[in-house]
C-alpha atoms as a printed R data frame, in Angstrom:
    type eleno elety resid chain resno       x       y       z
1   ATOM     1    CA   SER     A     1 -16.833  -1.746 -23.581
2   ATOM     2    CA   LEU     A     2 -14.122  -1.521 -25.846
3   ATOM     3    CA   GLU     A     3 -12.285   0.722 -23.726
4   ATOM     4    CA   ASP     A     4 -12.399  -1.546 -20.175
5   ATOM     5    CA   SER     A     5 -10.886  -4.669 -22.404
6   ATOM     6    CA   ARG     A     6  -7.817  -2.223 -23.517
7   ATOM     7    CA   ILE     A     7  -7.044  -1.841 -19.394
8   ATOM     8    CA   ASN     A     8  -6.532  -5.440 -17.807
9   ATOM     9    CA   PRO     A     9  -5.629  -3.815 -14.051
10  ATOM    10    CA   ALA     A    10  -3.348  -6.534 -13.125
11  ATOM    11    CA   ASP     A    11  -0.884  -5.725 -15.943
12  ATOM    12    CA   ASN     A    12   1.442  -2.313 -14.667
13  ATOM    13    CA   LEU     A    13   0.521   0.077 -17.154
14  ATOM    14    CA   ILE     A    14   3.878   2.120 -18.702
15  ATOM    15    CA   ILE     A    15   3.964   5.466 -19.926
16  ATOM    16    CA   TYR     A    16   7.634   6.131 -22.028
17  ATOM    17    CA   PHE     A    17   9.554   9.569 -21.906
18  ATOM    18    CA   PRO     A    18  12.120  11.120 -24.193
19  ATOM    19    CA   PRO     A    19  15.360  10.960 -22.629
20  ATOM    20    CA   ASP     A    20  15.836  14.006 -19.805
21  ATOM    21    CA   SER     A    21  11.881  15.304 -20.947
22  ATOM    22    CA   ASN     A    22   9.127  14.704 -18.570
23  ATOM    23    CA   ASN     A    23   6.967  15.640 -22.038
24  ATOM    24    CA   LEU     A    24   3.820  13.331 -22.630
25  ATOM    25    CA   THR     A    25   4.138  11.960 -26.055
26  ATOM    26    CA   ALA     A    26   1.528  11.670 -28.335
27  ATOM    27    CA   LYS     A    27   1.188   7.750 -27.368
28  ATOM    28    CA   ALA     A    28   1.534   9.225 -23.613
29  ATOM    29    CA   PHE     A    29  -1.771  10.805 -24.577
30  ATOM    30    CA   GLU     A    30  -4.370   7.291 -25.481
31  ATOM    31    CA   LYS     A    31  -2.800   5.667 -22.706
32  ATOM    32    CA   LEU     A    32  -3.635   7.573 -20.291
33  ATOM    33    CA   ASP     A    33  -6.887   8.227 -21.608
34  ATOM    34    CA   ARG     A    34  -8.016   4.746 -21.237
35  ATOM    35    CA   VAL     A    35  -6.627   4.711 -17.920
36  ATOM    36    CA   PHE     A    36  -8.599   7.510 -17.460
37  ATOM    37    CA   LYS     A    37 -12.135   6.488 -19.412
38  ATOM    38    CA   PHE     A    38 -11.273   2.507 -17.727
39  ATOM    39    CA   MET     A    39 -11.205   5.248 -13.599
40  ATOM    40    CA   ALA     A    40 -14.392   6.611 -14.517
41  ATOM    41    CA   LYS     A    41 -16.467   3.141 -14.839
42  ATOM    42    CA   ASN     A    42 -14.277   1.392 -11.621
43  ATOM    43    CA   PRO     A    43 -14.496   4.763  -9.269
44  ATOM    44    CA   ASN     A    44 -13.373   2.898  -6.265
45  ATOM    45    CA   THR     A    45  -9.757   1.573  -7.949
46  ATOM    46    CA   ARG     A    46  -6.911   3.566  -7.280
47  ATOM    47    CA   ILE     A    47  -3.563   3.373  -8.962
48  ATOM    48    CA   ASN     A    48   0.357   4.293  -7.945
49  ATOM    49    CA   ILE     A    49   2.265   6.669 -10.509
50  ATOM    50    CA   ILE     A    50   6.046   5.571 -10.221
51  ATOM    51    CA   GLY     A    51   8.498   7.189 -12.300
52  ATOM    52    CA   PHE     A    52  12.182   5.960 -12.970
53  ATOM    53    CA   SER     A    53  14.763   8.048 -14.682
54  ATOM    54    CA   ASP     A    54  18.459   6.878 -16.292
55  ATOM    55    CA   SER     A    55  21.461   7.893 -14.431
56  ATOM    56    CA   THR     A    56  22.919   9.678 -17.434
57  ATOM    57    CA   ASP     A    57  23.662  12.866 -14.486
58  ATOM    58    CA   SER     A    58  23.561  12.882 -10.747
59  ATOM    59    CA   SER     A    59  21.156  10.840  -8.555
60  ATOM    60    CA   SER     A    60  19.643  13.819  -6.973
61  ATOM    61    CA   TYR     A    61  18.501  15.323 -10.531
62  ATOM    62    CA   ASP     A    62  17.378  11.836 -11.591
63  ATOM    63    CA   GLN     A    63  15.087  12.015  -8.903
64  ATOM    64    CA   MET     A    64  14.111  15.104  -9.272
65  ATOM    65    CA   VAL     A    65  13.334  14.219 -12.852
66  ATOM    66    CA   SER     A    66  11.238  10.471 -11.790
67  ATOM    67    CA   GLU     A    67   9.449  12.624  -9.692
68  ATOM    68    CA   SER     A    68   8.557  15.065 -12.374
69  ATOM    69    CA   ARG     A    69   7.369  12.488 -14.645
70  ATOM    70    CA   ALA     A    70   4.929  11.025 -11.823
71  ATOM    71    CA   ASN     A    71   2.996  14.468 -11.483
72  ATOM    72    CA   THR     A    72   3.063  15.026 -14.787
73  ATOM    73    CA   VAL     A    73   0.794  11.905 -15.469
74  ATOM    74    CA   LYS     A    74  -1.123  12.437 -12.272
75  ATOM    75    CA   ASN     A    75  -1.849  16.454 -12.796
76  ATOM    76    CA   TYR     A    76  -2.727  14.884 -16.710
77  ATOM    77    CA   LEU     A    77  -5.319  12.596 -15.238
78  ATOM    78    CA   MET     A    78  -6.548  15.045 -12.715
79  ATOM    79    CA   ALA     A    79  -7.392  17.269 -15.315
80  ATOM    80    CA   LYS     A    80  -9.304  14.964 -17.023
81  ATOM    81    CA   GLY     A    81 -10.774  14.368 -13.714
82  ATOM    82    CA   VAL     A    82  -9.804  11.547 -11.904
83  ATOM    83    CA   ASP     A    83 -10.130  12.477  -8.487
84  ATOM    84    CA   SER     A    84  -6.343  13.296  -6.524
85  ATOM    85    CA   THR     A    85  -7.534  11.146  -3.290
86  ATOM    86    CA   LYS     A    86  -7.618   8.246  -5.922
87  ATOM    87    CA   ILE     A    87  -3.849   8.309  -7.417
88  ATOM    88    CA   SER     A    88  -0.762   8.348  -5.206
89  ATOM    89    CA   THR     A    89   3.154   9.286  -6.759
90  ATOM    90    CA   LEU     A    90   7.011   8.220  -5.830
91  ATOM    91    CA   GLY     A    91   9.796   8.531  -8.001
92  ATOM    92    CA   VAL     A    92  12.839   6.251  -7.838
93  ATOM    93    CA   GLY     A    93  14.714   8.024  -9.622
94  ATOM    94    CA   SER     A    94  17.549   5.738 -11.020
95  ATOM    95    CA   GLN     A    95  18.645   3.896  -8.267
96  ATOM    96    CA   ALA     A    96  16.755   0.476  -9.716
97  ATOM    97    CA   PHE     A    97  18.436   1.168 -13.177
98  ATOM    98    CA   SER     A    98  22.017   2.767 -12.010
99  ATOM    99    CA   ALA     A    99  24.172  -0.205 -14.020
100 ATOM   100    CA   THR     A   100  21.911   0.342 -17.007
101 ATOM   101    CA   ASN     A   101  22.505   2.833 -18.998
102 ATOM   102    CA   GLY     A   102  23.639   1.294 -22.342
103 ATOM   103    CA   THR     A   103  22.493   2.429 -25.577
104 ATOM   104    CA   GLU     A   104  20.004   5.481 -26.744
105 ATOM   105    CA   GLU     A   105  16.819   2.861 -27.037
106 ATOM   106    CA   GLU     A   106  17.895   1.573 -23.875
107 ATOM   107    CA   ARG     A   107  18.005   4.719 -21.737
108 ATOM   108    CA   GLN     A   108  14.694   5.206 -23.220
109 ATOM   109    CA   MET     A   109  13.084   1.948 -21.985
110 ATOM   110    CA   ILE     A   110  14.390   3.575 -18.866
111 ATOM   111    CA   GLY     A   111  12.862   6.780 -18.548
112 ATOM   112    CA   ARG     A   112   9.428   5.809 -17.756
113 ATOM   113    CA   VAL     A   113   6.531   6.335 -14.972
114 ATOM   114    CA   VAL     A   114   5.143   2.467 -14.338
115 ATOM   115    CA   ILE     A   115   0.896   2.641 -13.281
116 ATOM   116    CA   GLU     A   116  -0.387   0.288 -11.021
117 ATOM   117    CA   PHE     A   117  -3.771  -0.460 -10.197
118 ATOM   118    CA   ASN     A   118  -5.383  -1.091  -6.902
119 ATOM   119    CA   THR     A   119  -8.242  -2.424  -7.382
120 ATOM   120    CA   PRO     A   120 -11.128  -3.992  -5.067
121 ATOM   121    CA   THR     A   121 -11.842  -7.132  -5.335
122 ATOM   122    CA   THR     A   122 -15.930  -7.906  -4.969
123 ATOM   123    CA   LYS     A   123 -16.982 -11.130  -2.725
């Protein structure tokens, strides 16, 4: 179907967040609705949701923001009907980006959640 063709489980899906925020954007809702439809049609799929933040604040604050972003995405998918046992979350703070504070646009690209799909292969 068209919805399935718009999600390739071999690729990670990225949800961007406004700087210093865990609010979902209209584009994020659209992507997450596609994830929900994909999960409904592929019930054996599991996903990992990994939250990131920039390094503009303390490492403990950045860690909290990244975890909050991952949980925001998880909670939205669970509210749509995705089984919570098929979702794992991880907040990694800004550890992967400590040297990259850059421009506002670059920081916005850092503030994100990556959704990894673990789709079992059939033999």
